[in-house]
Coordinates of C-alpha atoms in Angstrom, one line a residue:
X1 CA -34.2 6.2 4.8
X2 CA -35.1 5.2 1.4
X3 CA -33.9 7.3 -1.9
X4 CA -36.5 7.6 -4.6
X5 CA -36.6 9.9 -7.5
X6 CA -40.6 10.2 -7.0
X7 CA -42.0 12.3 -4.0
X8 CA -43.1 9.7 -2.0
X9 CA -41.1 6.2 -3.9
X10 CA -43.8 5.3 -5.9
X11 CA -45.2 5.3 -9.3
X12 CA -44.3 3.5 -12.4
X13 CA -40.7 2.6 -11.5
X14 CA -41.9 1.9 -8.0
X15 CA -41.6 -1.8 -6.3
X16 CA -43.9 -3.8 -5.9
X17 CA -43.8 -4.5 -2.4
X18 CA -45.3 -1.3 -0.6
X19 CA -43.1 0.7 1.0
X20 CA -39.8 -1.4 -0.7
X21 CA -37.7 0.1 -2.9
X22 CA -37.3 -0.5 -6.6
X23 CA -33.4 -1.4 -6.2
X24 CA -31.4 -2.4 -2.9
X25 CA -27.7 -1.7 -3.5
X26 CA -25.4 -3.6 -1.6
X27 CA -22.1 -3.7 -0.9
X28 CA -20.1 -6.6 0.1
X29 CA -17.5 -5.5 3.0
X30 CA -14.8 -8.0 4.5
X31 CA -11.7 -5.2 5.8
X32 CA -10.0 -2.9 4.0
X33 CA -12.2 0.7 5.7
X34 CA -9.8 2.9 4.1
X35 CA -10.5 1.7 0.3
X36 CA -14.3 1.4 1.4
X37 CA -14.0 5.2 2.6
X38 CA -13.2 5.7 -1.5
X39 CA -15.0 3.4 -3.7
X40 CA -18.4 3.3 -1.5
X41 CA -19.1 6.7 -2.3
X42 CA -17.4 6.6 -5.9
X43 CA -19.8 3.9 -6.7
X44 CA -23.2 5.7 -5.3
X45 CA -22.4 8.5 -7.2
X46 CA -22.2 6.8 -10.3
X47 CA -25.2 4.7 -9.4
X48 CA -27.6 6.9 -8.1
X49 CA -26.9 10.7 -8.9
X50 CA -29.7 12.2 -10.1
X51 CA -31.7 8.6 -10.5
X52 CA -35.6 8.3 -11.1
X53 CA -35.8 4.8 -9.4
X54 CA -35.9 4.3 -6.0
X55 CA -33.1 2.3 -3.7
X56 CA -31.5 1.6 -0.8
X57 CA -27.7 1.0 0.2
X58 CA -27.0 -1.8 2.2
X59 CA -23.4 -2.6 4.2
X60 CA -23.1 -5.5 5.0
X61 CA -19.9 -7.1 6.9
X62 CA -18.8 -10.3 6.1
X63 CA -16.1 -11.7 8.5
X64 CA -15.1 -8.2 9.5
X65 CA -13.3 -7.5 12.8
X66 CA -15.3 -6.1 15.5
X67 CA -13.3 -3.0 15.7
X68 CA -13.9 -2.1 12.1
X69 CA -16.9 -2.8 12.5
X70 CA -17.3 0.0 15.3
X71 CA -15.7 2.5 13.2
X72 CA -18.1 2.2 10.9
X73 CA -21.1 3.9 13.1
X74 CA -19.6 7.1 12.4
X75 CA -19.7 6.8 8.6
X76 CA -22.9 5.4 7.4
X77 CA -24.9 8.4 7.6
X78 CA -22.2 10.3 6.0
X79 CA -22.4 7.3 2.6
X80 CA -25.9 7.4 2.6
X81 CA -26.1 3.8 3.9
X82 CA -29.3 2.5 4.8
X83 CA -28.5 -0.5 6.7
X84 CA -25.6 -1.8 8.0
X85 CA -25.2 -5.7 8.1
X86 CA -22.5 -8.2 10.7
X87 CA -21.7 -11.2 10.3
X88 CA -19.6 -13.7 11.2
X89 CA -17.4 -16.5 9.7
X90 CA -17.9 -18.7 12.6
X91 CA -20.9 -20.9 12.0
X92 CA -23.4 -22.0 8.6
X93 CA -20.5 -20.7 6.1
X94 CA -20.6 -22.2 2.8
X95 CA -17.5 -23.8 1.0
X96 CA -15.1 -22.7 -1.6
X97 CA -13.9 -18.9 -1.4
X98 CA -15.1 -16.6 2.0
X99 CA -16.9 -13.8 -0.2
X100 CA -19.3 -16.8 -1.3
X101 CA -20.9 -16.5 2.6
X102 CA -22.3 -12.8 1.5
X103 CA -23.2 -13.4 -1.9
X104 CA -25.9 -15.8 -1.2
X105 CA -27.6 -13.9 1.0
X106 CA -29.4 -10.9 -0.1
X107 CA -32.4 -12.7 -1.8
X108 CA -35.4 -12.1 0.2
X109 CA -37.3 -11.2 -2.8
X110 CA -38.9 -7.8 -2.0
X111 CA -37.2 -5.1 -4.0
X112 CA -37.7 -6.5 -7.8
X113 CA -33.9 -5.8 -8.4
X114 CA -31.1 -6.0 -6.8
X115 CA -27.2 -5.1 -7.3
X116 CA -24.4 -6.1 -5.5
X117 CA -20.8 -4.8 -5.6
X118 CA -17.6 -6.0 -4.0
X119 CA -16.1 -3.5 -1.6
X120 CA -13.0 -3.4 -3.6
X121 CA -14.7 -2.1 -6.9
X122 CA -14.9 1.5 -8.0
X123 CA -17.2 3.2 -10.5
X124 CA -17.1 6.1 -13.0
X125 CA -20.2 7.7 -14.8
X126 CA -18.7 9.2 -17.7
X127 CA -21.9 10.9 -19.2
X128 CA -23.7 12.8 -16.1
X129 CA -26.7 12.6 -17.9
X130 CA -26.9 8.6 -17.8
X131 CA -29.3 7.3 -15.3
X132 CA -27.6 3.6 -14.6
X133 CA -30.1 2.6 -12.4
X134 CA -33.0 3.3 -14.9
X135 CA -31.1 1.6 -17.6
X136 CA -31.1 -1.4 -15.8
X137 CA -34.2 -1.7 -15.2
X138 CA -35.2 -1.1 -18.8
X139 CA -33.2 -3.7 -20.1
X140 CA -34.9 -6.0 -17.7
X141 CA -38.5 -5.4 -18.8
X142 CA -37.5 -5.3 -22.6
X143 CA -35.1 -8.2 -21.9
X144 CA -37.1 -11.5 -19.9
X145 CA -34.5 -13.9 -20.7
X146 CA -31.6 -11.8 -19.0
X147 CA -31.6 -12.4 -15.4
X148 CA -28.4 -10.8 -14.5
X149 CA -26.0 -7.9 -15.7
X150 CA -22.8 -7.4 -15.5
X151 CA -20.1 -5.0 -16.7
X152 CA -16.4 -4.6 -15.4
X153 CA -14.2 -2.4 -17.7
X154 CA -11.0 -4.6 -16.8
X155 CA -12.2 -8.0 -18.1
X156 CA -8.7 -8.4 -20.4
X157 CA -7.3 -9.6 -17.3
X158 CA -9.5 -12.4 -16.7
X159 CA -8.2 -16.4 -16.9
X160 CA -11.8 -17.3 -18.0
X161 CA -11.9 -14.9 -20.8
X162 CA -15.1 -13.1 -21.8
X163 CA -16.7 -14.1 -25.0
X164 CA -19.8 -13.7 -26.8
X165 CA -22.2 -15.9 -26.5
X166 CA -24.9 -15.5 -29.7
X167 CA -25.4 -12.1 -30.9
X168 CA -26.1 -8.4 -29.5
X169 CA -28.9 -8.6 -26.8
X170 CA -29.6 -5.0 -28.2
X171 CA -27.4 -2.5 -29.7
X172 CA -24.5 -2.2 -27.5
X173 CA -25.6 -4.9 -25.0
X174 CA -23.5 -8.3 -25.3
X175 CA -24.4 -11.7 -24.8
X176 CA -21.7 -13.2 -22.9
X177 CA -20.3 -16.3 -21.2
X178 CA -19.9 -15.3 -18.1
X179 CA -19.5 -12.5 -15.5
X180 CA -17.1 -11.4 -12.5
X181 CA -19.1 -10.9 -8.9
X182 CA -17.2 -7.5 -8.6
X183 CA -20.6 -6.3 -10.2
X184 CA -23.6 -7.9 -10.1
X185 CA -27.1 -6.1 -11.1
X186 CA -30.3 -9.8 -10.7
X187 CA -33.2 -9.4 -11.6
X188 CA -34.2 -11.0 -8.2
X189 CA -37.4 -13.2 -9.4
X190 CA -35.6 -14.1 -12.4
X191 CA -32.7 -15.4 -10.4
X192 CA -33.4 -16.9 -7.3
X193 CA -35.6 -19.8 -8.3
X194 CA -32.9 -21.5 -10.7
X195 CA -30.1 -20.4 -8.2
X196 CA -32.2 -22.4 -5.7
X197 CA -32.5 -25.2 -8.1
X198 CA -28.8 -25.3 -8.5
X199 CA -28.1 -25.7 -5.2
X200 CA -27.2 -22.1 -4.9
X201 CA -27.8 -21.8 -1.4
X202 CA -26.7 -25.0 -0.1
X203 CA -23.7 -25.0 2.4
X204 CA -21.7 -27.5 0.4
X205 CA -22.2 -26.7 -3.0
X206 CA -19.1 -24.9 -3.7
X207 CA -15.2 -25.3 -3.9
X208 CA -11.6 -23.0 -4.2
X209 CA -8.6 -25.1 -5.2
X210 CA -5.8 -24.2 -7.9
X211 CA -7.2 -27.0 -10.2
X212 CA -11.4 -27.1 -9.6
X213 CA -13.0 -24.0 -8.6
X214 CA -16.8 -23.3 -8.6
X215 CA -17.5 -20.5 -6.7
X216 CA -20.6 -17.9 -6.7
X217 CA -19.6 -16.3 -9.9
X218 CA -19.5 -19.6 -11.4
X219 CA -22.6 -20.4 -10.7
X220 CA -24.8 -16.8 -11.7
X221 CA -22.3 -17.9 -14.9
X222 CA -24.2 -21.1 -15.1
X223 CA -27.9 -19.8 -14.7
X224 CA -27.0 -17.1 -17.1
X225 CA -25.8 -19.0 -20.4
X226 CA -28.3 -22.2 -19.7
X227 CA -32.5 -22.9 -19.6
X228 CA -32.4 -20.0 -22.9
X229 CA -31.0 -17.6 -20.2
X230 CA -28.5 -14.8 -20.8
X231 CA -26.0 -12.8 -19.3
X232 CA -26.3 -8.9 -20.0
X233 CA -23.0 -7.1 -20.9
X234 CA -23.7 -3.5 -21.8
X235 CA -20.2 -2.4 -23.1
X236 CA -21.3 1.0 -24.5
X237 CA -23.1 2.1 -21.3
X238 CA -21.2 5.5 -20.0
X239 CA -20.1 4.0 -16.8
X240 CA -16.5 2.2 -16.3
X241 CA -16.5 -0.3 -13.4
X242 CA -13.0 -1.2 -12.8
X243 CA -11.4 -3.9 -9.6
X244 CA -8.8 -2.2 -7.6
X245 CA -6.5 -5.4 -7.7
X246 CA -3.7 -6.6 -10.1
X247 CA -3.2 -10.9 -10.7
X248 CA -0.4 -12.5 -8.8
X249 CA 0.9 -13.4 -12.0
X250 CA -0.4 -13.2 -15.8
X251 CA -3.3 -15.7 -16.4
X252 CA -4.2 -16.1 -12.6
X253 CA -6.9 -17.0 -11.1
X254 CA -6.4 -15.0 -7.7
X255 CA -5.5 -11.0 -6.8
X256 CA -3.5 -10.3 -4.7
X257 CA -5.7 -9.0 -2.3
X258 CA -2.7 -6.8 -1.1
X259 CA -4.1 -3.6 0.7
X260 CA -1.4 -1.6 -0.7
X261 CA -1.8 -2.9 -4.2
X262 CA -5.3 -1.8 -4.0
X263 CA -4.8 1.4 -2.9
X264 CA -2.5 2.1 -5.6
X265 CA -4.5 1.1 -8.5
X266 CA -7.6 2.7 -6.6
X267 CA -5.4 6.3 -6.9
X268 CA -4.3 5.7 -10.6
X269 CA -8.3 5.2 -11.6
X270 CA -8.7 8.5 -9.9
X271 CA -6.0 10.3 -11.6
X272 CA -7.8 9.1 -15.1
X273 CA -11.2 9.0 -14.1
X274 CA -12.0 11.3 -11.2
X275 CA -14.0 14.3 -12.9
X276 CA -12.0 17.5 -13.4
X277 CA -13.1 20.4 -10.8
X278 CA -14.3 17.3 -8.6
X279 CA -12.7 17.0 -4.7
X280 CA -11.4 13.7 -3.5
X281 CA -13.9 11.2 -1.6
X282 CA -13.8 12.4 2.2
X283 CA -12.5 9.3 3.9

């Protein structure tokens, strides 16, 4: 099943490809089902309520035990999910850090855009009006040196701090240095033939330590500020994009990827965020 605002998906926000969607939405899953359960459909509805463009949601399991991953037949009709991806950590994994294995893959270049967001990231619309999708798109066609947006409403807790990078892109869009793979939105034929060139998609092109790291992030960071290229950061866009994660310690580089932690910050968001009148997520 495909979403599309139009009656049959196409017209002028329609893809390209026949029968493809304008956007595919996909969400990056290692573990944790019971955050999923929450920010999955947190995130569609901030995404895609009441959206013009067509889409599709896309699951897909990275490393995920099987027995998650049969719990998860029960729930995808219930998301709205489209398609749900497995795969193993066993064989033609790339180096550095694990989420690195999904993030390459999802650039078969048939929707014209593409957004990715981490399973452990949760969204909030805060004008209901606001279509985000639509925006993004937009921004592309006015914008053809932005390949990739990016906003995350916690980026104070960053060790590579975000800075501007040249002026406004437009009024209320920043150009910045860089961008966090919690939320990614490509422009996919923008992106993928420079990520290609810079050996995006090679096995061995990344690494994780405490003093080198050049992971995923890193590198749509690199195809973003370079070639005349640049990174979209639309800070005054009604939606709040937050990681459910604290540092291990001030200035960090890692989370703490504690399940607990995660849950706790998740039900804090809600208590500020969560509309007033609206019902808790069904799990």
């Amino acid at each position: 099943m495909k979403h599309t605002g139009q009656p049959n998906g196409m017209g002028q926000n329609a893809s390209p490809h026949a029968g493809d969607p304008t956007f595919r939405i996909v969400f990056l899953f290692h573990k944790d089902l019971g955050l999923l359960s929450q920010t999955l459909p947190r995130c569609l509805e901030a995404l895609t309520r009441h959206t013009q463009e067509s889409y599709e949601v896309v699951l897909h399991c990275d490393g995920t035990p099987p027995e998650t991953v049969a719990l998860l037949a029960s729930r995808i009709d219930r998301w709205g999910v489209d398609e749900l991806r497995v795969r193993r950590r066993d064989r033609f994994v790339p180096s550095g850090d694990a989420s690195n294995n999904g993030h390459r893959r999802f650039f078969d270049l048939r929707s014209p855009y593409l957004i990715v967001i981490e399973d452990d990231v949760v969204m909030y619309r805060t004008d209901a009006a606001f279509d985000v999708l639509a925006a993004c798109r937009h921004l592309f066609e006015r914008q053809p040196q932005v390949p990739v947006l990016s906003k995350v409403s916690d980026y104070d807790q960053w060790a590579w701090k975000l800075e501007d990078k040249g002026d406004e892109i437009e009024p209320g869009v920043r150009s910045v240095n860089r961008l966090s793979t919690h939320f990614i939105a490509y422009d996919v034929r923008r992106f993928t033939p420079v990520a290609d060139r810079f050996g995006g998609f090679d096995l061995d092109v990344f690494i994780d330590r405490n003093d080198l790291s050049y992971n995923w992030e890193d590198l749509v960071s690199h195809i973003g500020t370079t070639g005349g290229r640049r990174i979209a950061f639309p800070e005054s866009w009604p939606i709040e994009i937050f990681h459910c994660d604290r540092k291990v310690e001030p200035g960090s580089m890692y989370h703490t990827q504690d399940p607990e932690t995660k849950a706790h910050v998740l039900a804090e968001l809600e208590q500020r965020f969560r509309p007033a009148g609206d019902e808790e997520v069904p799990a």
